[in-house]
PDB file of C-alpha atoms and ligand atoms in Angstrom:
ATOM      1  CA  MET A   1      -0.237  -0.228   0.414  1.00  0.00           C
ATOM      2  CA  GLU A   2       1.488   2.597  -0.718  1.00  0.00           C
ATOM      3  CA  SER A   3      -0.311   5.348   0.197  1.00  0.00           C
ATOM      4  CA  VAL A   4       0.543   4.065   3.427  1.00  0.00           C
ATOM      5  CA  THR A   5       3.707   5.273   5.854  1.00  0.00           C
ATOM      6  CA  VAL A   6       4.394   2.608   9.295  1.00  0.00           C
ATOM      7  CA  VAL A   7       5.438   3.963  12.140  1.00  0.00           C
ATOM      8  CA  ILE A   8       7.798   2.197  15.042  1.00  0.00           C
ATOM      9  CA  PRO A   9       8.203   3.655  18.063  1.00  0.00           C
ATOM     10  CA  ALA A  10      11.651   1.472  19.698  1.00  0.00           C
ATOM     11  CA  LYS A  11      13.850   1.479  21.900  1.00  0.00           C
ATOM     12  CA  ASN A  12      15.782  -0.961  22.777  1.00  0.00           C
ATOM     13  CA  GLU A  13      14.420  -3.671  20.566  1.00  0.00           C
ATOM     14  CA  ALA A  14      17.330  -5.066  18.260  1.00  0.00           C
ATOM     15  CA  ALA A  15      16.330  -7.803  18.880  1.00  0.00           C
ATOM     16  CA  SER A  16      12.921  -7.690  17.361  1.00  0.00           C
ATOM     17  CA  ILE A  17      12.599  -4.362  15.017  1.00  0.00           C
ATOM     18  CA  GLY A  18      14.585  -6.428  12.288  1.00  0.00           C
ATOM     19  CA  ALA A  19      11.593  -8.738  11.961  1.00  0.00           C
ATOM     20  CA  VAL A  20       8.737  -6.343  12.383  1.00  0.00           C
ATOM     21  CA  ILE A  21       9.738  -3.932   9.804  1.00  0.00           C
ATOM     22  CA  ASP A  22      10.327  -6.662   7.292  1.00  0.00           C
ATOM     23  CA  GLY A  23       6.680  -7.333   7.842  1.00  0.00           C
ATOM     24  CA  ALA A  24       5.689  -3.902   7.416  1.00  0.00           C
ATOM     25  CA  ARG A  25       7.854  -3.679   4.854  1.00  0.00           C
ATOM     26  CA  ALA A  26       5.248  -6.263   2.567  1.00  0.00           C
ATOM     27  CA  ALA A  27       2.434  -4.468   3.458  1.00  0.00           C
ATOM     28  CA  CYS A  28       3.012  -1.313   2.769  1.00  0.00           C
ATOM     29  CA  GLY A  29       5.991   1.324   0.817  1.00  0.00           C
ATOM     30  CA  ASP A  30       6.930   3.584   4.003  1.00  0.00           C
ATOM     31  CA  VAL A  31       8.747   2.763   7.334  1.00  0.00           C
ATOM     32  CA  LEU A  32       9.645   5.584   9.227  1.00  0.00           C
ATOM     33  CA  VAL A  33      11.346   3.672  12.743  1.00  0.00           C
ATOM     34  CA  VAL A  34      11.413   6.655  15.960  1.00  0.00           C
ATOM     35  CA  ASP A  35      14.995   5.301  17.940  1.00  0.00           C
ATOM     36  CA  GLY A  36      14.200   5.861  21.916  1.00  0.00           C
ATOM     37  CA  ASN A  37      17.960   6.877  22.037  1.00  0.00           C
ATOM     38  CA  SER A  38      18.703   3.046  22.261  1.00  0.00           C
ATOM     39  CA  ASP A  39      21.750   1.632  23.027  1.00  0.00           C
ATOM     40  CA  ASP A  40      21.646  -2.206  21.949  1.00  0.00           C
ATOM     41  CA  GLY A  41      21.508  -0.955  17.808  1.00  0.00           C
ATOM     42  CA  THR A  42      18.035  -0.473  17.065  1.00  0.00           C
ATOM     43  CA  ALA A  43      19.031   2.088  14.240  1.00  0.00           C
ATOM     44  CA  ALA A  44      21.590   0.058  13.321  1.00  0.00           C
ATOM     45  CA  VAL A  45      19.299  -2.639  12.273  1.00  0.00           C
ATOM     46  CA  ALA A  46      16.248  -0.723  11.448  1.00  0.00           C
ATOM     47  CA  LEU A  47      18.857   1.197   8.390  1.00  0.00           C
ATOM     48  CA  ALA A  48      19.791  -2.227   7.461  1.00  0.00           C
ATOM     49  CA  HIS A  49      16.340  -3.754   6.847  1.00  0.00           C
ATOM     50  CA  GLY A  50      15.651  -0.791   4.358  1.00  0.00           C
ATOM     51  CA  ALA A  51      13.885   2.035   7.595  1.00  0.00           C
ATOM     52  CA  ARG A  52      14.069   5.618   7.712  1.00  0.00           C
ATOM     53  CA  VAL A  53      15.119   6.252  11.111  1.00  0.00           C
ATOM     54  CA  ILE A  54      14.850   9.769  13.224  1.00  0.00           C
ATOM     55  CA  ARG A  55      15.113   9.035  16.936  1.00  0.00           C
ATOM     56  CA  ASP A  56      13.668  10.573  20.117  1.00  0.00           C
ATOM     57  CA  GLU A  57      15.838  11.295  23.389  1.00  0.00           C
ATOM     58  CA  GLY A  58      13.519   7.580  24.741  1.00  0.00           C
ATOM     59  CA  ARG A  59      11.633   9.475  27.546  1.00  0.00           C
ATOM     60  CA  GLY A  60       8.402   8.369  26.785  1.00  0.00           C
ATOM     61  CA  LYS A  61       5.896   6.602  23.546  1.00  0.00           C
ATOM     62  CA  GLY A  62       3.830   9.761  23.862  1.00  0.00           C
ATOM     63  CA  LEU A  63       7.374  11.875  22.787  1.00  0.00           C
ATOM     64  CA  ALA A  64       8.104   8.890  20.205  1.00  0.00           C
ATOM     65  CA  ILE A  65       4.849   9.495  18.402  1.00  0.00           C
ATOM     66  CA  ARG A  66       4.568  13.333  18.023  1.00  0.00           C
ATOM     67  CA  ALA A  67       8.269  12.922  17.170  1.00  0.00           C
ATOM     68  CA  ALA A  68       7.168  11.060  13.721  1.00  0.00           C
ATOM     69  CA  LEU A  69       4.736  13.817  12.744  1.00  0.00           C
ATOM     70  CA  PRO A  70       7.004  16.276  10.728  1.00  0.00           C
ATOM     71  CA  HIS A  71       8.033  12.922   8.401  1.00  0.00           C
ATOM     72  CA  LEU A  72       4.701  11.561   7.066  1.00  0.00           C
ATOM     73  CA  SER A  73       3.600  12.673   4.115  1.00  0.00           C
ATOM     74  CA  ARG A  74       1.485   9.575   2.684  1.00  0.00           C
ATOM     75  CA  PRO A  75      -2.431   9.585   3.716  1.00  0.00           C
ATOM     76  CA  VAL A  76      -2.543   7.200   6.333  1.00  0.00           C
ATOM     77  CA  THR A  77      -0.010   5.881   9.266  1.00  0.00           C
ATOM     78  CA  VAL A  78      -0.070   3.028  10.754  1.00  0.00           C
ATOM     79  CA  PHE A  79       1.475   2.754  14.177  1.00  0.00           C
ATOM     80  CA  MET A  80       3.196  -0.625  15.625  1.00  0.00           C
ATOM     81  CA  ASP A  81       5.626  -1.847  18.344  1.00  0.00           C
ATOM     82  CA  GLY A  82       9.556  -2.721  17.401  1.00  0.00           C
ATOM     83  CA  ASP A  83       8.686  -5.658  20.702  1.00  0.00           C
ATOM     84  CA  ALA A  84       6.701  -7.974  17.494  1.00  0.00           C
ATOM     85  CA  SER A  85       3.653  -7.809  19.762  1.00  0.00           C
ATOM     86  CA  HIS A  86       1.070  -6.749  16.581  1.00  0.00           C
ATOM     87  CA  ASP A  87       1.208  -9.215  13.810  1.00  0.00           C
ATOM     88  CA  PRO A  88       1.965  -7.056  10.572  1.00  0.00           C
ATOM     89  CA  ARG A  89       0.145  -9.555   7.914  1.00  0.00           C
ATOM     90  CA  MET A  90      -3.104  -6.810  10.064  1.00  0.00           C
ATOM     91  CA  ILE A  91      -2.558  -3.551   8.870  1.00  0.00           C
ATOM     92  CA  ALA A  92      -4.222  -4.114   5.713  1.00  0.00           C
ATOM     93  CA  SER A  93      -7.343  -5.150   7.812  1.00  0.00           C
ATOM     94  CA  LEU A  94      -6.523  -1.887  10.146  1.00  0.00           C
ATOM     95  CA  VAL A  95      -6.143  -0.079   6.491  1.00  0.00           C
ATOM     96  CA  ALA A  96      -9.411  -1.515   4.920  1.00  0.00           C
ATOM     97  CA  PRO A  97     -11.782   0.671   6.647  1.00  0.00           C
ATOM     98  CA  ILE A  98     -10.390   4.075   5.869  1.00  0.00           C
ATOM     99  CA  GLU A  99      -9.571   3.256   2.531  1.00  0.00           C
ATOM    100  CA  ALA A 100     -13.077   2.474   2.691  1.00  0.00           C
ATOM    101  CA  GLY A 101     -14.431   6.006   3.467  1.00  0.00           C
ATOM    102  CA  GLU A 102     -15.962   4.063   6.692  1.00  0.00           C
ATOM    103  CA  ALA A 103     -13.540   5.635   9.624  1.00  0.00           C
ATOM    104  CA  ASP A 104     -10.580   7.807  10.306  1.00  0.00           C
ATOM    105  CA  HIS A 105      -9.364   6.102  13.081  1.00  0.00           C
ATOM    106  CA  VAL A 106      -9.066   1.968  13.520  1.00  0.00           C
ATOM    107  CA  THR A 107      -7.443   0.665  16.506  1.00  0.00           C
ATOM    108  CA  GLY A 108      -6.661  -3.254  17.053  1.00  0.00           C
ATOM    109  CA  SER A 109      -8.623  -4.738  19.935  1.00  0.00           C
ATOM    110  CA  ARG A 110      -7.270  -7.343  22.086  1.00  0.00           C
ATOM    111  CA  LEU A 111     -10.065  -8.045  23.553  1.00  0.00           C
ATOM    112  CA  LEU A 112     -11.745  -8.890  19.820  1.00  0.00           C
ATOM    113  CA  GLY A 113      -8.291 -10.621  18.363  1.00  0.00           C
ATOM    114  CA  GLY A 114      -7.113 -11.941  22.153  1.00  0.00           C
ATOM    115  CA  SER A 115      -4.180 -11.073  23.689  1.00  0.00           C
ATOM    116  CA  SER A 116      -0.717 -13.220  25.828  1.00  0.00           C
ATOM    117  CA  GLU A 117      -0.066  -9.378  28.107  1.00  0.00           C
ATOM    118  CA  LEU A 118      -3.680  -8.815  29.214  1.00  0.00           C
ATOM    119  CA  HIS A 119      -3.824 -11.618  31.645  1.00  0.00           C
ATOM    120  CA  GLY A 120      -1.848 -14.410  33.709  1.00  0.00           C
ATOM    121  CA  GLY A 121      -0.533 -12.660  37.049  1.00  0.00           C
ATOM    122  CA  PHE A 122      -1.090  -9.550  39.021  1.00  0.00           C
ATOM    123  CA  ASP A 123       0.394  -6.681  36.355  1.00  0.00           C
ATOM    124  CA  GLU A 124      -1.809  -8.273  33.933  1.00  0.00           C
ATOM    125  CA  PHE A 125      -4.444  -8.237  36.358  1.00  0.00           C
ATOM    126  CA  MET A 126      -4.788  -4.264  36.430  1.00  0.00           C
ATOM    127  CA  ARG A 127      -3.795  -3.870  32.352  1.00  0.00           C
ATOM    128  CA  LEU A 128      -6.716  -5.401  32.208  1.00  0.00           C
ATOM    129  CA  THR A 129      -9.154  -4.266  34.366  1.00  0.00           C
ATOM    130  CA  GLY A 130      -7.756   0.119  34.314  1.00  0.00           C
ATOM    131  CA  SER A 131      -8.215  -0.311  30.822  1.00  0.00           C
ATOM    132  CA  SER A 132     -11.464  -1.776  30.655  1.00  0.00           C
ATOM    133  CA  PHE A 133     -12.616   0.743  33.062  1.00  0.00           C
ATOM    134  CA  ILE A 134     -10.759   3.397  30.942  1.00  0.00           C
ATOM    135  CA  THR A 135     -12.677   2.183  28.485  1.00  0.00           C
ATOM    136  CA  ALA A 136     -16.438   2.154  29.791  1.00  0.00           C
ATOM    137  CA  LEU A 137     -15.757   6.177  30.586  1.00  0.00           C
ATOM    138  CA  ILE A 138     -14.797   7.015  26.785  1.00  0.00           C
ATOM    139  CA  ASN A 139     -17.026   4.401  25.021  1.00  0.00           C
ATOM    140  CA  TRP A 140     -19.962   6.633  28.729  1.00  0.00           C
ATOM    141  CA  ARG A 141     -18.663  10.389  27.526  1.00  0.00           C
ATOM    142  CA  CYS A 142     -18.067   9.725  24.026  1.00  0.00           C
ATOM    143  CA  HIS A 143     -21.453   7.681  22.567  1.00  0.00           C
ATOM    144  CA  VAL A 144     -19.477   5.004  21.692  1.00  0.00           C
ATOM    145  CA  ARG A 145     -18.953   1.254  22.291  1.00  0.00           C
ATOM    146  CA  LEU A 146     -15.047   0.168  21.587  1.00  0.00           C
ATOM    147  CA  SER A 147     -13.622  -2.263  23.695  1.00  0.00           C
ATOM    148  CA  ASP A 148     -10.111  -1.359  23.542  1.00  0.00           C
ATOM    149  CA  SER A 149      -8.675   2.009  24.024  1.00  0.00           C
ATOM    150  CA  GLN A 150      -4.353   1.323  25.012  1.00  0.00           C
ATOM    151  CA  ASN A 151      -3.559  -1.242  21.696  1.00  0.00           C
ATOM    152  CA  GLY A 152      -0.614   0.836  20.439  1.00  0.00           C
ATOM    153  CA  PHE A 153      -1.690  -0.331  17.092  1.00  0.00           C
ATOM    154  CA  ARG A 154      -3.689   1.749  14.548  1.00  0.00           C
ATOM    155  CA  ALA A 155      -4.664   2.942  11.625  1.00  0.00           C
ATOM    156  CA  ILE A 156      -5.355   6.817  11.221  1.00  0.00           C
ATOM    157  CA  ARG A 157      -5.625   9.629   8.637  1.00  0.00           C
ATOM    158  CA  THR A 158      -2.475  11.308   8.400  1.00  0.00           C
ATOM    159  CA  ASP A 159      -4.839  15.158   8.401  1.00  0.00           C
ATOM    160  CA  VAL A 160      -7.065  13.614  11.259  1.00  0.00           C
ATOM    161  CA  LEU A 161      -3.665  13.004  13.279  1.00  0.00           C
ATOM    162  CA  ARG A 162      -2.170  16.497  12.358  1.00  0.00           C
ATOM    163  CA  GLN A 163      -5.419  17.918  14.100  1.00  0.00           C
ATOM    164  CA  LEU A 164      -5.057  16.395  17.237  1.00  0.00           C
ATOM    165  CA  ASN A 165      -2.522  17.955  18.472  1.00  0.00           C
ATOM    166  CA  LEU A 166      -1.019  15.254  20.496  1.00  0.00           C
ATOM    167  CA  THR A 167       0.098  16.136  24.147  1.00  0.00           C
ATOM    168  CA  GLU A 168       0.782  13.463  25.875  1.00  0.00           C
ATOM    169  CA  ARG A 169       4.950  12.134  27.282  1.00  0.00           C
ATOM    170  CA  ILE A 170       3.797   8.456  28.226  1.00  0.00           C
ATOM    171  CA  THR A 171       1.426   5.905  27.263  1.00  0.00           C
ATOM    172  CA  THR A 172      -1.400   7.630  27.430  1.00  0.00           C
ATOM    173  CA  ILE A 173      -0.804   8.896  24.076  1.00  0.00           C
ATOM    174  CA  GLU A 174      -2.916   5.796  23.230  1.00  0.00           C
ATOM    175  CA  GLN A 175      -6.493   7.038  24.893  1.00  0.00           C
ATOM    176  CA  GLU A 176      -5.261  10.382  23.828  1.00  0.00           C
ATOM    177  CA  MET A 177      -5.903   9.735  19.898  1.00  0.00           C
ATOM    178  CA  ILE A 178      -8.662   7.992  20.535  1.00  0.00           C
ATOM    179  CA  VAL A 179     -10.661  10.407  23.049  1.00  0.00           C
ATOM    180  CA  LYS A 180      -9.524  13.307  20.921  1.00  0.00           C
ATOM    181  CA  THR A 181     -10.861  12.361  17.583  1.00  0.00           C
ATOM    182  CA  LEU A 182     -14.409  11.195  18.878  1.00  0.00           C
ATOM    183  CA  ARG A 183     -14.691  14.863  20.557  1.00  0.00           C
ATOM    184  CA  GLY A 184     -13.514  16.325  17.493  1.00  0.00           C
ATOM    185  CA  GLY A 185     -16.137  14.337  15.375  1.00  0.00           C
ATOM    186  CA  TRP A 186     -14.362  12.131  13.878  1.00  0.00           C
ATOM    187  CA  ARG A 187     -14.785   8.525  13.243  1.00  0.00           C
ATOM    188  CA  MET A 188     -13.347   5.434  15.324  1.00  0.00           C
ATOM    189  CA  ALA A 189     -13.121   2.190  14.427  1.00  0.00           C
ATOM    190  CA  GLU A 190     -12.090  -1.749  16.176  1.00  0.00           C
ATOM    191  CA  VAL A 191     -10.905  -4.733  14.406  1.00  0.00           C
ATOM    192  CA  PRO A 192      -9.690  -7.781  16.092  1.00  0.00           C
ATOM    193  CA  ALA A 193      -6.098  -7.891  15.974  1.00  0.00           C
ATOM    194  CA  HIS A 194      -4.264 -10.686  18.450  1.00  0.00           C
ATOM    195  CA  GLU A 195      -1.395  -8.565  20.619  1.00  0.00           C
ATOM    196  CA  SER A 196       1.875 -11.704  20.868  1.00  0.00           C
ATOM    197  CA  LYS A 197       4.218 -11.798  24.248  1.00  0.00           C
ATOM    198  CA  ARG A 198       6.422  -8.826  23.666  1.00  0.00           C
ATOM    199  CA  ALA A 199       9.556 -11.369  21.879  1.00  0.00           C
ATOM    200  CA  HIS A 200      12.424 -10.482  23.943  1.00  0.00           C
ATOM    201  CA  GLY A 201      12.735  -8.343  27.476  1.00  0.00           C
ATOM    202  CA  VAL A 202      10.680  -6.526  29.373  1.00  0.00           C
ATOM    203  CA  SER A 203       8.009  -3.455  28.735  1.00  0.00           C
ATOM    204  CA  HIS A 204       9.061  -0.049  29.299  1.00  0.00           C
ATOM    205  CA  VAL A 205       5.559   0.297  31.099  1.00  0.00           C
ATOM    206  CA  ARG A 206       6.058   0.785  34.810  1.00  0.00           C
ATOM    207  CA  LEU A 207       2.194   0.878  35.970  1.00  0.00           C
ATOM    208  CA  GLY A 208       3.014   1.148  39.517  1.00  0.00           C
ATOM    209  CA  ARG A 209       4.855   4.353  38.130  1.00  0.00           C
ATOM    210  CA  VAL A 210       1.754   6.551  35.513  1.00  0.00           C
ATOM    211  CA  TRP A 211      -1.672   4.817  36.623  1.00  0.00           C
ATOM    212  CA  PHE A 212      -2.274   8.563  38.245  1.00  0.00           C
ATOM    213  CA  ARG A 213      -1.487  10.075  34.798  1.00  0.00           C
ATOM    214  CA  TYR A 214      -3.503   7.958  33.619  1.00  0.00           C
ATOM    215  CA  GLY A 215      -6.340   8.735  35.325  1.00  0.00           C
ATOM    216  CA  TYR A 216      -5.339  12.791  34.978  1.00  0.00           C
ATOM    217  CA  SER A 217      -4.514  12.613  31.295  1.00  0.00           C
ATOM    218  CA  LEU A 218      -8.173  11.117  31.029  1.00  0.00           C
ATOM    219  CA  VAL A 219     -10.257  13.685  32.248  1.00  0.00           C
ATOM    220  CA  LYS A 220      -8.737  16.342  30.543  1.00  0.00           C
ATOM    221  CA  HIS A 221      -9.153  14.766  27.530  1.00  0.00           C
ATOM    222  CA  LEU A 222     -12.596  14.120  28.093  1.00  0.00           C
ATOM    223  CA  TYR A 223     -14.019  17.159  29.663  1.00  0.00           C
ATOM    224  CA  PHE A 224     -10.798  20.379  28.629  1.00  0.00           C
ATOM    225  CA  SER A 225      -8.931  19.835  26.438  1.00  0.00           C
ATOM    226  CA  ARG A 226      -9.590  19.483  22.521  1.00  0.00           C
ATOM    227  CA  PRO A 227      -8.292  19.270  19.129  1.00  0.00           C
ATOM    228  CA  ARG A 228      -7.501  21.558  16.617  1.00  0.00           C
ATOM    229  CA  ARG A 229     -11.187  21.199  14.399  1.00  0.00           C
TER     230      ARG A 229
HETATM  231  N1  GDP B   1      11.261   6.047  20.800  1.00  0.00           N
HETATM  232  C1  GDP B   1      10.429   5.211  21.540  1.00  0.00           C
HETATM  233  N2  GDP B   1      10.078   4.417  21.090  1.00  0.00           N
HETATM  234  C2  GDP B   1       9.971   3.697  22.865  1.00  0.00           C
HETATM  235  C3  GDP B   1      10.237   4.553  24.486  1.00  0.00           C
HETATM  236  N3  GDP B   1       9.011   3.740  25.546  1.00  0.00           N
HETATM  237  C4  GDP B   1       8.686   2.455  24.518  1.00  0.00           C
HETATM  238  N4  GDP B   1       8.426   2.500  23.659  1.00  0.00           N
HETATM  239  C5  GDP B   1       8.558   1.547  22.189  1.00  0.00           C
HETATM  240  O1  GDP B   1       7.517   1.582  22.345  1.00  0.00           O
HETATM  241  C6  GDP B   1       6.299   0.933  21.972  1.00  0.00           C
HETATM  242  C7  GDP B   1       5.107  -0.254  23.064  1.00  0.00           C
HETATM  243  O2  GDP B   1       6.490  -0.567  24.469  1.00  0.00           O
HETATM  244  P1  GDP B   1       6.495  -1.288  25.372  1.00  0.00           P
HETATM  245  O3  GDP B   1       7.465  -1.510  26.527  1.00  0.00           O
HETATM  246  O4  GDP B   1       6.072  -2.990  24.796  1.00  0.00           O
HETATM  247  O5  GDP B   1       4.921  -1.283  25.942  1.00  0.00           O
HETATM  248  P2  GDP B   1       3.739  -2.196  25.990  1.00  0.00           P
HETATM  249  O6  GDP B   1       3.318  -3.205  25.143  1.00  0.00           O
HETATM  250  O7  GDP B   1       2.306  -1.401  26.776  1.00  0.00           O
HETATM  251  O8  GDP B   1       3.967  -2.964  27.669  1.00  0.00           O
HETATM  252  C8  GDP B   1       8.000  -1.000  22.053  1.00  0.00           C
HETATM  253  O9  GDP B   1       8.474  -0.624  20.450  1.00  0.00           O
HETATM  254  C9  GDP B   1       8.661   0.209  22.841  1.00  0.00           C
HETATM  255  O10 GDP B   1       9.973  -0.092  21.970  1.00  0.00           O
HETATM  256  C10 GDP B   1      10.307   5.819  24.219  1.00  0.00           C
HETATM  257  O11 GDP B   1      10.567   6.401  24.739  1.00  0.00           O
HETATM  258  N5  GDP B   1      10.877   5.919  22.781  1.00  0.00           N
HETATM  259 MG1   MG B   2       5.132  -4.365  24.351  1.00  0.00          MG
END
């Protein structure tokens, strides 16, 4: 698909980024890796696999996603993680509702597609519970019926993405993107997308440290901040 850029935020993902890029390149014409100041050679592997590479400071996924904006020139942008959690073969399914003119922003739902990271232990329990609670609040306030508000695997019209005026610095950017899409009057859709366990290493998200930022960010975007439209 020549209309699509796949953006992959990656901080120390050298072990998985090559395969993720290969999969993305099979699906689209342009792959942009945002390297979060990695010290494991992620950027070199990304270049060797034919991706464009830019760099952020590695201080949060939200900042990484925002750093990509000036480097996008295709009508549709897909975001995918660099840890091999997302299946690049699903990129076409994410983009299809946008190409068909049925949606402006499409997220992959782990509740519909299953996840190997959302249940099993206490951390997973807290993630699933917190994420379901947030999704219910978004649904109630925005009159929609989404199942997953936290997945990083998504496709969005690039012109809409630019108008969202994103401000979050960490992974709270996932819910910010959804809430601002809805409050700006654009259309959300979901497709089932399975989330695999990250291929190596551990998550960058420390729930115990950031949970209150989710609450603060949610209230801010549900009631106060507005997209640019
Ligand atoms: N460029 C960049 N990427 C990041 C940063 N923090 C996390 N990421 C990437 O964002 C993606 C999702 O992060 P991950 O730790 O897997 O979060 P989880 O899937 O919610 O557990 C991965 O590809 C990370 O490498 C950052 O500060 N900068
Ligand atoms: Mg992950």
